[in-house]
PDB file of C-alpha atoms in Angstrom:
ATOM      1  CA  UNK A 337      12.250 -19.723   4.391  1.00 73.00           C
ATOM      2  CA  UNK A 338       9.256 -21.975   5.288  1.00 76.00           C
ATOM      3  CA  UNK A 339       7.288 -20.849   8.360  1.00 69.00           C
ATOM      4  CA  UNK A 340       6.881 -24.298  10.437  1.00 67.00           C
ATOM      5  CA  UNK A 341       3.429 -23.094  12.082  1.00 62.00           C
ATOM      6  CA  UNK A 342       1.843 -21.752   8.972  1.00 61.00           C
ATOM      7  CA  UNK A 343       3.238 -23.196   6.167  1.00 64.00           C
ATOM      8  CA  UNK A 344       3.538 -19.516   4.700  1.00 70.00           C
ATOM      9  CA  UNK A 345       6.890 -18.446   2.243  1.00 79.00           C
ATOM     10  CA  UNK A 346       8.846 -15.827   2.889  1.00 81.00           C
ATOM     11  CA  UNK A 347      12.500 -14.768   1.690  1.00 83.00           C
ATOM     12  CA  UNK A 348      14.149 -12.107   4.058  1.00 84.00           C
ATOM     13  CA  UNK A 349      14.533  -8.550   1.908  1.00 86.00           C
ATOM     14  CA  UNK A 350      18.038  -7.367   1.496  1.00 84.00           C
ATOM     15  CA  UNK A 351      19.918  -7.822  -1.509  1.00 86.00           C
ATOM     16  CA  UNK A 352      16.468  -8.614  -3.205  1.00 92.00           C
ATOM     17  CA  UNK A 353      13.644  -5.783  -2.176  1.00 94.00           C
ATOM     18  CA  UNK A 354       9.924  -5.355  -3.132  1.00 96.00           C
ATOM     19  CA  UNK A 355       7.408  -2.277  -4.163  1.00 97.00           C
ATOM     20  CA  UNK A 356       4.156  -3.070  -3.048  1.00 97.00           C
ATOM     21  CA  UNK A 357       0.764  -1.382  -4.864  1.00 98.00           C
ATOM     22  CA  UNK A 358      -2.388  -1.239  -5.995  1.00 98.00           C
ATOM     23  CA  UNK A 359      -3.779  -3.473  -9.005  1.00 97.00           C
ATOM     24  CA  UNK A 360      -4.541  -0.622 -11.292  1.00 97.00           C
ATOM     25  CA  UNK A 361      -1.614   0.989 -11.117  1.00 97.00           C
ATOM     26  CA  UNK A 362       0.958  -2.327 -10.980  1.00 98.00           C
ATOM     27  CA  UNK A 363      -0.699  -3.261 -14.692  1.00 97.00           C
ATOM     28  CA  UNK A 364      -0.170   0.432 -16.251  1.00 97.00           C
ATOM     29  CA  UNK A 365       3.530   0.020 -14.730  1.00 97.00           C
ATOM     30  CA  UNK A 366       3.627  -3.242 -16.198  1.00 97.00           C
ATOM     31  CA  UNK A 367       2.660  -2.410 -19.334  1.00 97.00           C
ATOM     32  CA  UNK A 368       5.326   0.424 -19.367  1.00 97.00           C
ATOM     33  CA  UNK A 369       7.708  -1.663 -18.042  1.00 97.00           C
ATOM     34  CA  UNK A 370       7.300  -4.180 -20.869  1.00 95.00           C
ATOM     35  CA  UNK A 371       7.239  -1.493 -23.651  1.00 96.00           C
ATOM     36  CA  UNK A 372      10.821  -0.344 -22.035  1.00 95.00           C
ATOM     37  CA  UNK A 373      12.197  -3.895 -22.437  1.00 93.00           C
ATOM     38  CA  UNK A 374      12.572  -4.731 -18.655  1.00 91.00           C
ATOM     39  CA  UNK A 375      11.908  -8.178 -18.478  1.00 88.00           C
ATOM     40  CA  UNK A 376      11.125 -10.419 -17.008  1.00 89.00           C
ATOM     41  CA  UNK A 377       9.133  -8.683 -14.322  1.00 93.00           C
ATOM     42  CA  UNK A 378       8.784 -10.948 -11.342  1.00 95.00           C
ATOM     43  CA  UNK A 379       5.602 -10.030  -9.811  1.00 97.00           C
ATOM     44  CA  UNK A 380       2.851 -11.296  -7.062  1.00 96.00           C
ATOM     45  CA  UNK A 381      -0.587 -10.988  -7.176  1.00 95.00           C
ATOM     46  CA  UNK A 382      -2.293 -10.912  -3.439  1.00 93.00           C
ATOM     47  CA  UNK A 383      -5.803 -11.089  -5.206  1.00 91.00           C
ATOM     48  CA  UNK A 384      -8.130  -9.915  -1.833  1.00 90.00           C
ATOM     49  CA  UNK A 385      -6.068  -7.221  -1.069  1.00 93.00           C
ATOM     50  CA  UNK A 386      -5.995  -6.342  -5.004  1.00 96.00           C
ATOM     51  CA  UNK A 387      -2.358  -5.521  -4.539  1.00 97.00           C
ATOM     52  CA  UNK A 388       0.637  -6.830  -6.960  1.00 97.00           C
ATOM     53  CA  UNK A 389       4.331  -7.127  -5.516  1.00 97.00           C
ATOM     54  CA  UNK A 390       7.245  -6.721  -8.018  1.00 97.00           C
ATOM     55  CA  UNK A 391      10.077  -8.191  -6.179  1.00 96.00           C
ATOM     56  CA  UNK A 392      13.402  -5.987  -7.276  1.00 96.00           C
ATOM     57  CA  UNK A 393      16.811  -5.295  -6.925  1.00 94.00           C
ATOM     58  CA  UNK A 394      17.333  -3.339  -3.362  1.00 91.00           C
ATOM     59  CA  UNK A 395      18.458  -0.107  -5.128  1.00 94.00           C
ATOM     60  CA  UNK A 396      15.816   2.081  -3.560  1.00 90.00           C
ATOM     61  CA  UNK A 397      16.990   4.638  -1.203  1.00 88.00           C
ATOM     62  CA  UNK A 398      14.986   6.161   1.721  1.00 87.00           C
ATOM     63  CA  UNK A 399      12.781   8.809  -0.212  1.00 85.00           C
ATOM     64  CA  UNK A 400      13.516  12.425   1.078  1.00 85.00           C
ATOM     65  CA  UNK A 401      11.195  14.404  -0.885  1.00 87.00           C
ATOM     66  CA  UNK A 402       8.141  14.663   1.576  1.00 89.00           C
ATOM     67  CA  UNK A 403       5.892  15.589  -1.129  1.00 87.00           C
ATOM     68  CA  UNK A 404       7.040  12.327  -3.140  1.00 89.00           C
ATOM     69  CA  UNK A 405       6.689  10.337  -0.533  1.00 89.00           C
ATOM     70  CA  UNK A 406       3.075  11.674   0.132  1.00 89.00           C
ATOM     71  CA  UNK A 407       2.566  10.764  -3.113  1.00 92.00           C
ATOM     72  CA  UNK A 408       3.685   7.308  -3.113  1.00 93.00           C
ATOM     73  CA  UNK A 409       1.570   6.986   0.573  1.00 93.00           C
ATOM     74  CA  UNK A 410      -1.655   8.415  -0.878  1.00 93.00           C
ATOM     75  CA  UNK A 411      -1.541   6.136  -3.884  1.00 95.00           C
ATOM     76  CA  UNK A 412      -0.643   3.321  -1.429  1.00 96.00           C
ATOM     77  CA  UNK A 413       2.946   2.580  -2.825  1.00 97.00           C
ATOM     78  CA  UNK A 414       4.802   0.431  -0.828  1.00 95.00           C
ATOM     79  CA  UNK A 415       9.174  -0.126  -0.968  1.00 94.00           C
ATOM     80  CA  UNK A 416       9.854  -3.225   1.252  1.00 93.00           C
ATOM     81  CA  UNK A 417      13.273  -2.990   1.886  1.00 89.00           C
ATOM     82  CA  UNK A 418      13.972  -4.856   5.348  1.00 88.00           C
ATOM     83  CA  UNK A 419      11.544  -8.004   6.780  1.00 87.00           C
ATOM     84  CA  UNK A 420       9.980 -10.570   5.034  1.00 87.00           C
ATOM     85  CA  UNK A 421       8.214 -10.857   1.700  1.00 90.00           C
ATOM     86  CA  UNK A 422       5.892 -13.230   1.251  1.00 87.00           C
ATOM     87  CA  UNK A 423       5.999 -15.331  -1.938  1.00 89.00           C
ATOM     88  CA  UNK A 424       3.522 -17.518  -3.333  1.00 87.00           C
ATOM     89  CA  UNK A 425       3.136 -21.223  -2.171  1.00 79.00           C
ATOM     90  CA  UNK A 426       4.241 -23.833  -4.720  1.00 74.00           C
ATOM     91  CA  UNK A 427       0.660 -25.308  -3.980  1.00 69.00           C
ATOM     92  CA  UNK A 428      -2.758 -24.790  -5.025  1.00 67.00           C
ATOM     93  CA  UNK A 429      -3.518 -22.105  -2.921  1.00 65.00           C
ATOM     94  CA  UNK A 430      -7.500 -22.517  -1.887  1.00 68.00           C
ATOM     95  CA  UNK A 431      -7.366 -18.834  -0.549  1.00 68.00           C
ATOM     96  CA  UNK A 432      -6.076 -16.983  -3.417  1.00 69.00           C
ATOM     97  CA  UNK A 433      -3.972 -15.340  -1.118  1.00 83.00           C
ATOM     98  CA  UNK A 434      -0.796 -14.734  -2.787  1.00 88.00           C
ATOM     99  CA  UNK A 435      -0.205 -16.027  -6.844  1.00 90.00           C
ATOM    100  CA  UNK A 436       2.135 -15.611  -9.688  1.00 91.00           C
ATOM    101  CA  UNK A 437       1.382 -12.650 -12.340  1.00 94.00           C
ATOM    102  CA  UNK A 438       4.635 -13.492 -13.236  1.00 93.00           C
ATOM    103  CA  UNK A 439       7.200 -15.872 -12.061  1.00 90.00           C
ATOM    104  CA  UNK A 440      10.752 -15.581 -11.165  1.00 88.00           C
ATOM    105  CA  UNK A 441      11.968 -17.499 -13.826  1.00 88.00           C
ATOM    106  CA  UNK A 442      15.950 -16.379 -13.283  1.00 89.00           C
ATOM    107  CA  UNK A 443      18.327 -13.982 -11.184  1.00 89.00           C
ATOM    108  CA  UNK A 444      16.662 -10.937 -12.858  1.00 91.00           C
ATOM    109  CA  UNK A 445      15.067  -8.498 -10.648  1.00 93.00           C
ATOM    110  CA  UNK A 446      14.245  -4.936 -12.218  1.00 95.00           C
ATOM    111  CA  UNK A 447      15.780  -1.855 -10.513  1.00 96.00           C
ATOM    112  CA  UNK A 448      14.147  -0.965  -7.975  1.00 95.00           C
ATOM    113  CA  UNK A 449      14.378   2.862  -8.645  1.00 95.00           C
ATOM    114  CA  UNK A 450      13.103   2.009 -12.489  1.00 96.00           C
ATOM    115  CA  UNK A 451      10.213   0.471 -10.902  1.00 97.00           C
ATOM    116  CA  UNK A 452       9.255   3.156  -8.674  1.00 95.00           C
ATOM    117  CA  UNK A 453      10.023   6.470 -10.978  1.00 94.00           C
ATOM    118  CA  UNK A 454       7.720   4.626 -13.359  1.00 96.00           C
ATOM    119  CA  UNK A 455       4.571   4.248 -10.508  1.00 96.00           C
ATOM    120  CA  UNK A 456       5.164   7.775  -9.950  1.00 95.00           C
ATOM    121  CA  UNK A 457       5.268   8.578 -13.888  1.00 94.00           C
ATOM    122  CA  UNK A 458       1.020   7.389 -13.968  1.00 95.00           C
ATOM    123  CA  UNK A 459       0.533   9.221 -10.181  1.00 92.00           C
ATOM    124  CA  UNK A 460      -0.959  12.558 -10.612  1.00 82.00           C
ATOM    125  CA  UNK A 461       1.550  15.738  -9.049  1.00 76.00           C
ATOM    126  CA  UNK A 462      -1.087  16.122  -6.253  1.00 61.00           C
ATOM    127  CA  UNK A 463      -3.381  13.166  -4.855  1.00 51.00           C
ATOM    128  CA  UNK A 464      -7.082  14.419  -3.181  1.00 55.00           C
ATOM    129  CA  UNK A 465      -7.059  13.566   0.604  1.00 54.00           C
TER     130      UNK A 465
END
């Protein structure tokens, strides 16, 4: 979906979902990710917020574990599983606000759940406040 007003991508999550976090830890997950053979990772870069998005397949469920999902909120781990997620424009974007690591190339999307058990695999058991 094209916003009118600003021009700005978005696809509505459902069937499709997204896990939101930091650089640093999106390339170790990456990396991992790669070694394990799931590919190809479809992933946005949102270069001044030095965040990546992998968009995935909407597998996640709500996380009970409270120390988990402290976990995931210390380290900044996001699961977008209703809204919008913003994708990257086909344009030059001037801004740098949203590129391509990786392209969606084809219907793949990773599991969610793969994706997030391996961000938690390179979080330590218990984050400093």
């Amino acid at each position: 979906m094209i916003d009118p007003q600003s021009g700005r991508i978005t696809m509505r999550a459902g069937l499709i979902g997204a896990v939101m976090m930091p650089t640093d830890l999106a390339r170790q997950v990456k990396t991992a990710l790669d070694a394990r053979g799931v590919t190809p990772l479809p992933i946005i870069d949102h270069p001044r917020a030095n965040m990546w998005t992998y968009l995935v397949r909407a597998d996640i469920r709500p996380i009970g574990d409270p120390a988990e999902l402290a976990r995931l909120w210390r380290a900044r781990v996001v699961v977008i599983r209703d809204g919008d997620i913003a994708l990257p424009s086909p344009l030059p974007d001037p801004l740098m606000i949203r590129t391509w690591i990786s392209p969606a190339l084809n219907a793949f999307r990773p599991p969610g759940t793969v994706v997030l058990q391996c961000a938690l695999e390179f979080l330590p058991d218990h984050l400093p406040r």
